[in-house]
Amino acid sequence: MGINKEISKETARSRFRIAVVGTGGRAGSFLKYFSRNQDEGEIVGLCDKIPEKARLWAKLYKIQPKIFDDTEEMLSKSRPDALIVCTPDFAHVEPSVTGLNANIHVLCEKLMATTLEDCSKIIVAAEKSSAIFYLGFNLRHNPTYNTVHQLVSSSQLGSISTIEANEYYYEGKTYFQRWNRLREFGGGLWVTKACHDFDILNWLAGCSAQNIYATAGLSHYRPKANAARRCRDCSLKFDCPDFDDISYTANNELEETRKLIRLAEEKKGGEPSDLCLYSSNKDTIDNGIAVINYKNGIRATYTLNVIAARTTRQLRIVGSEGMLEADLEKATIECTERHTRRKINYDLKEMSKGGHGGADDRMIKDFLKACHTGEKPKSSWNEGRLAVQVSLAARKSSDTGEVIHLDAPT
Ligand SMILES: NC(=O)c1ccc[n+]([C@@H]2O[C@H](COP(=O)([O-])OP(=O)(O)OC[C@H]3O[C@@H](n4cnc5c(N)ncnc54)[C@H](O)[C@@H]3O)[C@@H](O)[C@H]2O)c1
């Protein structure tokens, strides 16, 4: 699903009018792209429940969009061709549906939504709309993962039996400090984070999952004796490796903007931006392992660990004709032919510059292409819903200790 659409000449203008809702951290990568590629799109509207954040981005990138705190008003007054949704995960549904109902193309950041009910609301609107619904699974556009997918689907490895995927994340501290530490807003780490990797596994397996077992816990980011609520007040700050100094002096304009955007929340009465990772209230995990059986017989495992010393994602895929080992941080793939042991190495470093190894810019280009041509997006509502379904099943399994059976269509 995520069908081709007839695009009217009216919306297929070469210089697109773009609006963005949710102008926090992630929105920055879209704004940077369009500030560097102005012939591809013009930012005409920015919306955030704290409009000061939008104003800070507009100042940094020297653009003059109209600024709003309400999506519907932004869409009617700034008349964009496309809407990019960068609100927190639980708040994707409302702007996506509003955009689709107005036949405005939507690029919705991963994950589609935190519940299957919200996914269904987006799907109903997307099916009715004449506009594109693009689900922002940027990792599909990463050169290493894209090459892995080509190698797997070209049958060079023969018939695949197992896939191991591992994610190690040092910067995972964000998952214990912000909205994404609470299931209510991000679904928990199995959902807000692992949805990326479950989507990649679904894509590589070329099939939907049959069942999943997962185990997970919060091993490290647990309450610490004497830790204060905010880093700035904490007596442990001189020894704590996670001390978050929000009074730092920014080295450049981008850093200064990001700092002011972080502080804007607490200025408006929100949570402190240097909330302690340990004493913060949370219902998430910091490590877990999932085992997935796919309907075509492929078995997959996925390890998620955000207490790691280095940040990377790794894949190991075993096929009847060869074995593939990939490292996303190093941007390398090694394939070993099974019977000859001959090795073929791919070094994709040159192609992997920029956000998420060059994936972010490639995804935006692919979205614009889909908007202009009506071609089926690389990922849309079907892929979005499948990833949410596996993510929620992993969470349920690690909560209950049960194997969860999925009933997604093959
Ligand atoms: N694809 C990726 O690699 C990637 C990376 C980071 C974040 N993300 C996704 O991007 C989204 C945003 O994440 P972030 O890290 O930028 O979060 P953030 O908190 O920095 O930004 C979210 C912004 O949305 C605003 N907001 C909240 N509710 C709103 C509403 N109802 N209407 C308008 N504005 C609202 C907040 O004020 C904030 O400025 C999330 O869905 C996240 O999962 C994706």
XYZ file of C-alpha atoms and ligand atoms in Angstrom:
454
model
C 0.000 0.000 0.000
C 1.009 3.684 -0.051
C -0.272 3.894 -3.607
C 0.756 6.141 -6.484
C -1.266 9.367 -6.633
C -2.365 11.597 -9.492
C -0.656 14.914 -8.799
C -2.376 18.003 -10.171
C -0.305 20.543 -12.106
C -1.284 23.116 -9.482
C 0.628 21.316 -6.693
C 3.464 20.114 -8.925
C 5.135 23.518 -9.137
C 8.909 23.346 -9.136
C 9.414 25.565 -6.089
C 7.424 24.074 -3.371
C 5.802 25.925 -0.513
C 6.683 24.086 2.698
C 5.254 24.373 6.195
C 6.669 22.710 9.295
C 4.836 21.899 12.508
C 6.853 21.186 15.661
C 9.969 23.349 15.449
C 12.153 21.653 18.058
C 15.378 19.742 17.454
C 14.394 17.549 14.507
C 12.819 20.365 12.503
C 16.304 21.896 12.284
C 17.491 19.329 9.733
C 14.579 20.170 7.373
C 15.071 23.911 7.790
C 18.783 23.560 7.124
C 18.045 21.579 3.955
C 15.678 24.174 2.525
C 17.963 27.047 3.522
C 20.656 25.391 1.372
C 18.373 24.271 -1.435
C 16.066 27.212 -1.852
C 15.194 26.331 -5.440
C 13.594 23.091 -4.172
C 11.313 24.592 -1.579
C 10.446 27.719 0.332
C 9.553 27.608 4.003
C 6.306 29.605 4.122
C 4.958 28.629 7.536
C 6.269 27.415 10.893
C 4.066 26.278 13.752
C 4.898 25.370 17.313
C 2.970 25.454 20.556
C 5.889 27.637 21.682
C 6.231 29.973 18.655
C 9.446 31.469 20.050
C 11.227 28.287 18.887
C 10.042 28.870 15.320
C 11.210 32.485 15.502
C 14.682 31.351 16.625
C 15.021 28.968 13.644
C 13.755 31.618 11.234
C 16.350 34.068 12.557
C 19.164 31.521 12.239
C 18.315 30.618 8.665
C 17.377 34.181 7.683
C 13.943 33.199 6.406
C 10.627 35.021 6.790
C 7.899 32.393 7.140
C 4.616 33.208 8.837
C 4.680 31.853 12.396
C 1.731 30.168 14.131
C 0.757 28.133 17.153
C -2.068 26.288 15.393
C -1.623 23.929 12.426
C -5.016 24.526 10.833
C -4.522 28.283 10.861
C -1.019 27.867 9.413
C -2.324 25.717 6.573
C -5.121 28.121 5.682
C -3.020 31.288 5.931
C 0.341 30.165 4.507
C -1.143 27.843 1.827
C 1.709 25.321 1.642
C 1.998 22.472 -0.885
C 3.564 20.252 1.752
C 3.569 19.913 5.515
C 6.430 18.395 7.509
C 5.301 17.004 10.860
C 7.995 17.148 13.578
C 5.844 17.245 16.697
C 6.500 14.643 19.432
C 5.387 11.122 18.483
C 1.999 11.194 20.230
C 1.152 14.457 18.420
C 1.666 13.280 14.802
C -1.921 12.309 14.172
C -3.654 15.687 14.405
C -1.429 17.705 12.022
C -1.056 14.756 9.594
C -4.833 14.295 9.311
C -5.400 18.062 9.035
C -2.856 18.297 6.205
C -4.149 15.257 4.324
C -7.766 16.426 4.632
C -6.706 19.701 2.993
C -4.948 17.668 0.215
C -1.547 18.936 1.324
C 1.355 16.475 0.984
C 2.559 15.273 4.364
C 5.987 14.091 5.443
C 5.407 12.695 8.911
C 8.476 12.060 11.024
C 8.856 8.553 12.340
C 7.095 7.026 14.088
C 3.676 7.209 12.495
C 1.851 7.331 15.844
C 2.099 5.793 19.292
C -1.097 3.723 18.976
C -2.625 1.603 16.211
C -5.840 3.626 16.589
C -3.970 6.807 15.657
C -2.279 4.988 12.758
C -5.762 4.065 11.494
C -6.888 7.710 11.644
C -3.930 8.721 9.468
C -4.549 5.835 7.058
C -8.211 6.793 6.590
C -7.204 10.389 5.805
C -4.303 9.315 3.543
C -6.476 6.955 1.501
C -9.069 9.680 0.907
C -6.555 12.429 0.193
C -5.193 13.281 -3.236
C -1.904 14.162 -1.506
C 1.128 12.005 -0.702
C 1.624 10.610 2.796
C 5.325 10.006 3.330
C 6.551 8.292 6.484
C 9.968 9.606 7.437
C 11.954 6.416 7.940
C 15.218 8.150 7.102
C 17.372 5.068 7.753
C 16.022 3.511 4.552
C 17.925 6.305 2.766
C 21.213 5.690 4.547
C 23.735 4.498 1.918
C 24.844 1.506 4.025
C 21.312 0.262 4.729
C 20.222 1.015 1.195
C 23.110 -1.074 -0.190
C 22.341 -3.874 2.274
C 18.753 -3.880 1.042
C 19.899 -4.056 -2.586
C 22.234 -6.960 -1.808
C 19.534 -8.866 0.060
C 16.837 -8.285 -2.544
C 19.147 -9.133 -5.464
C 19.491 -12.637 -3.950
C 23.296 -12.378 -3.866
C 23.270 -13.882 -0.392
C 20.898 -16.656 -1.454
C 17.996 -17.483 0.752
C 18.144 -15.588 4.064
C 17.753 -17.555 7.282
C 18.718 -15.114 10.040
C 19.174 -11.384 10.554
C 20.840 -9.893 13.620
C 20.426 -6.180 14.148
C 22.079 -4.274 16.968
C 21.770 -0.694 17.976
C 24.266 0.906 20.350
C 23.707 4.501 21.300
C 25.844 6.733 23.473
C 23.681 9.830 22.990
C 20.748 7.845 24.344
C 20.735 10.199 27.329
C 17.985 12.194 25.605
C 15.592 9.303 26.227
C 15.653 9.876 29.979
C 15.424 13.640 30.029
C 12.728 14.717 27.586
C 9.127 13.836 26.646
C 10.348 10.596 25.066
C 11.062 9.105 28.514
C 7.296 8.666 28.995
C 5.142 6.172 27.109
C 2.322 8.669 27.042
C 4.304 10.846 24.625
C 6.711 8.522 22.800
C 5.549 5.001 23.541
C 8.777 4.084 25.359
C 12.092 3.108 23.765
C 10.657 -0.003 22.084
C 8.417 2.364 20.176
C 10.054 5.767 19.706
C 13.519 4.355 19.053
C 13.197 0.743 17.953
C 10.537 1.555 15.338
C 13.425 2.595 13.034
C 15.072 -0.795 13.375
C 11.860 -2.813 13.218
C 11.093 -0.999 9.981
C 14.535 -1.942 8.606
C 14.019 -5.566 9.675
C 10.546 -5.644 8.072
C 12.039 -4.136 4.900
C 14.958 -6.588 4.748
C 12.778 -9.593 5.570
C 10.378 -8.446 2.841
C 7.522 -9.768 4.871
C 5.490 -9.084 7.982
C 6.266 -10.537 11.385
C 4.428 -13.544 12.773
C 5.398 -13.319 16.403
C 7.811 -11.592 18.731
C 9.350 -12.163 22.112
C 11.197 -9.391 23.913
C 12.921 -8.810 27.208
C 13.990 -5.381 28.434
C 14.712 -3.261 31.462
C 16.047 -0.082 32.934
C 19.477 -1.187 34.134
C 21.378 2.062 34.411
C 19.267 5.234 34.431
C 17.687 4.473 37.795
C 17.326 6.860 40.736
C 20.668 7.777 42.302
C 21.094 8.709 45.975
C 21.451 12.472 46.452
C 20.776 13.324 42.789
C 18.846 16.584 42.445
C 15.996 17.081 39.966
C 18.038 19.518 37.870
C 21.728 19.215 37.021
C 22.361 22.866 37.865
C 21.329 22.224 41.504
C 23.047 18.876 41.926
C 25.810 18.233 44.444
C 27.025 15.334 42.285
C 27.602 17.472 39.218
C 31.401 17.578 39.493
C 31.646 13.801 39.295
C 28.628 12.899 37.188
C 29.557 11.984 33.570
C 26.005 12.886 32.553
C 26.121 16.400 34.014
C 24.250 18.600 31.549
C 25.586 22.136 31.741
C 22.896 24.355 30.283
C 24.867 27.518 31.009
C 27.528 26.581 28.451
C 28.818 29.187 26.033
C 27.806 28.287 22.505
C 30.597 28.171 19.929
C 28.511 29.255 16.988
C 25.090 30.556 15.971
C 23.603 27.090 15.429
C 24.648 25.942 18.908
C 23.280 29.161 20.403
C 19.944 28.652 18.607
C 19.690 25.066 19.805
C 20.454 26.155 23.355
C 17.815 28.904 23.295
C 15.278 26.467 21.808
C 15.932 24.044 24.656
C 15.556 26.819 27.218
C 12.353 28.162 25.606
C 10.384 25.234 27.031
C 11.231 25.929 30.663
C 10.820 29.663 30.181
C 7.214 28.883 29.261
C 6.777 26.939 32.498
C 7.753 23.559 31.014
C 10.151 21.026 32.485
C 13.751 22.021 33.156
C 16.006 21.329 30.197
C 18.679 19.831 32.485
C 16.365 17.312 34.125
C 18.404 14.569 35.819
C 18.539 11.397 33.720
C 18.546 9.329 36.899
C 15.954 10.931 39.151
C 13.530 11.845 36.330
C 10.176 10.050 36.437
C 10.061 7.613 33.515
C 8.455 4.404 32.313
C 10.973 3.514 29.638
C 13.892 1.067 29.272
C 17.584 1.490 28.508
C 18.294 -1.934 27.022
C 16.387 -4.836 25.529
C 16.508 -7.784 23.148
C 13.751 -8.902 20.774
C 13.384 -12.119 18.784
C 11.112 -11.940 15.749
C 9.819 -14.750 13.545
C 8.809 -13.577 10.082
C 6.052 -15.264 8.093
C 8.522 -16.341 5.390
C 10.674 -18.253 7.907
C 13.353 -15.595 8.479
C 14.391 -15.303 12.118
C 15.617 -11.972 13.433
C 17.060 -10.648 16.654
C 17.388 -7.043 17.666
C 19.442 -5.652 20.535
C 18.805 -2.114 21.690
C 21.247 -0.617 24.155
C 21.549 3.068 24.964
C 24.133 2.617 27.733
C 26.760 1.934 25.098
C 30.223 3.479 24.843
C 29.863 4.099 21.132
C 27.063 4.883 18.748
C 26.429 2.585 15.827
C 24.023 0.151 14.271
C 25.211 -3.221 13.056
C 23.689 -5.937 10.920
C 24.694 -9.539 10.382
C 22.703 -11.414 7.770
C 23.198 -15.079 6.945
C 22.043 -16.437 3.594
C 22.529 -19.791 1.885
C 25.158 -18.270 -0.440
C 26.845 -15.731 1.763
C 27.039 -13.710 4.930
C 26.836 -9.939 5.233
C 28.197 -7.808 8.060
C 27.507 -4.078 8.122
C 28.411 -1.229 10.452
C 26.495 1.995 10.035
C 28.947 4.250 11.877
C 31.898 2.965 9.858
C 29.716 2.896 6.696
C 31.160 -0.468 5.716
C 29.716 -3.742 4.499
C 31.610 -6.995 4.242
C 30.121 -9.895 2.295
C 31.662 -13.346 2.530
C 30.745 -15.887 -0.149
C 29.804 -19.101 1.567
C 31.605 -21.726 -0.480
C 34.642 -19.771 -1.703
C 35.089 -17.546 1.431
C 35.841 -14.757 -1.045
C 35.204 -11.375 0.541
C 33.644 -8.340 -1.089
C 33.975 -5.088 0.833
C 31.957 -1.922 0.414
C 33.208 1.354 1.827
C 30.418 3.940 1.730
C 32.040 6.656 3.853
C 32.254 9.180 1.030
C 28.524 8.839 0.404
C 27.635 8.939 4.078
C 28.213 12.561 5.000
C 25.487 14.609 6.645
C 22.639 13.863 9.046
C 22.175 10.131 9.739
C 24.945 9.280 7.275
C 23.454 11.404 4.510
C 20.042 9.793 4.954
C 18.199 12.969 5.966
C 18.869 14.933 2.787
C 18.211 11.912 0.565
C 14.869 11.371 2.276
C 13.799 14.979 1.687
C 14.725 14.697 -1.999
C 12.732 11.474 -2.253
C 9.745 13.132 -0.596
C 9.889 16.043 -3.055
C 10.141 13.566 -5.932
C 7.058 11.736 -4.694
C 5.195 15.056 -4.408
C 6.142 16.077 -7.945
C 5.591 12.731 -9.646
C 2.962 11.042 -7.476
C 5.237 7.991 -7.235
C 4.804 5.618 -4.344
C 6.948 6.847 -1.436
C 9.781 4.654 -0.179
C 7.796 4.339 3.032
C 4.213 5.279 3.654
C 1.315 4.307 5.882
C 1.611 0.549 5.446
C 5.277 0.490 6.440
C 4.551 3.003 9.212
C 1.771 0.916 10.695
C 3.739 -2.350 10.489
C 6.650 -0.815 12.398
C 4.304 0.518 15.097
C 2.645 -2.880 15.340
C 5.972 -4.696 15.916
C 7.138 -1.973 18.324
C 3.983 -2.225 20.446
C 4.203 -6.023 20.410
C 7.838 -5.875 21.609
C 6.771 -3.569 24.431
C 3.881 -5.826 25.380
C 6.095 -8.903 25.312
C 8.739 -7.353 27.548
C 5.982 -6.151 29.913
C 4.260 -9.538 30.146
C 6.952 -12.094 29.337
C 4.656 -13.569 26.675
C 5.236 -14.272 23.000
C 3.022 -11.841 21.068
C 1.411 -13.042 17.851
C 0.816 -10.434 15.176
C -1.955 -10.695 12.660
C -0.657 -8.276 9.997
C -1.371 -9.194 6.370
C 1.542 -10.758 4.475
N 14.125 10.369 12.006
C 14.979 10.647 12.958
O 16.118 10.254 12.930
C 14.509 11.486 14.113
C 15.436 12.089 14.983
C 14.927 12.861 16.034
C 13.568 12.990 16.213
N 12.714 12.382 15.348
C 11.265 12.528 15.502
O 10.948 13.896 15.263
C 9.861 14.296 16.094
C 10.273 15.516 16.909
O 11.326 15.173 17.771
P 12.277 16.293 18.400
O 13.436 15.582 18.952
O 12.467 17.390 17.439
O 11.366 16.807 19.605
P 11.363 18.289 20.213
O 10.691 18.188 21.523
O 12.732 18.869 20.143
O 10.449 19.094 19.185
C 9.059 18.925 19.127
C 8.434 20.301 19.014
O 7.025 20.163 18.854
C 6.388 21.176 19.624
N 5.024 20.704 19.878
C 4.595 19.781 20.768
N 3.278 19.556 20.620
C 2.862 20.369 19.630
C 1.618 20.598 19.016
N 0.541 19.917 19.392
N 1.544 21.516 18.016
C 2.649 22.201 17.636
N 3.869 22.011 18.180
C 3.971 21.106 19.158
C 7.271 21.347 20.847
O 7.125 22.623 21.433
C 8.650 21.175 20.231
O 9.200 22.401 19.819
C 9.510 13.070 16.919
O 8.474 12.374 16.309
C 10.768 12.233 16.896
O 10.528 10.857 17.067
C 13.156 11.658 14.307
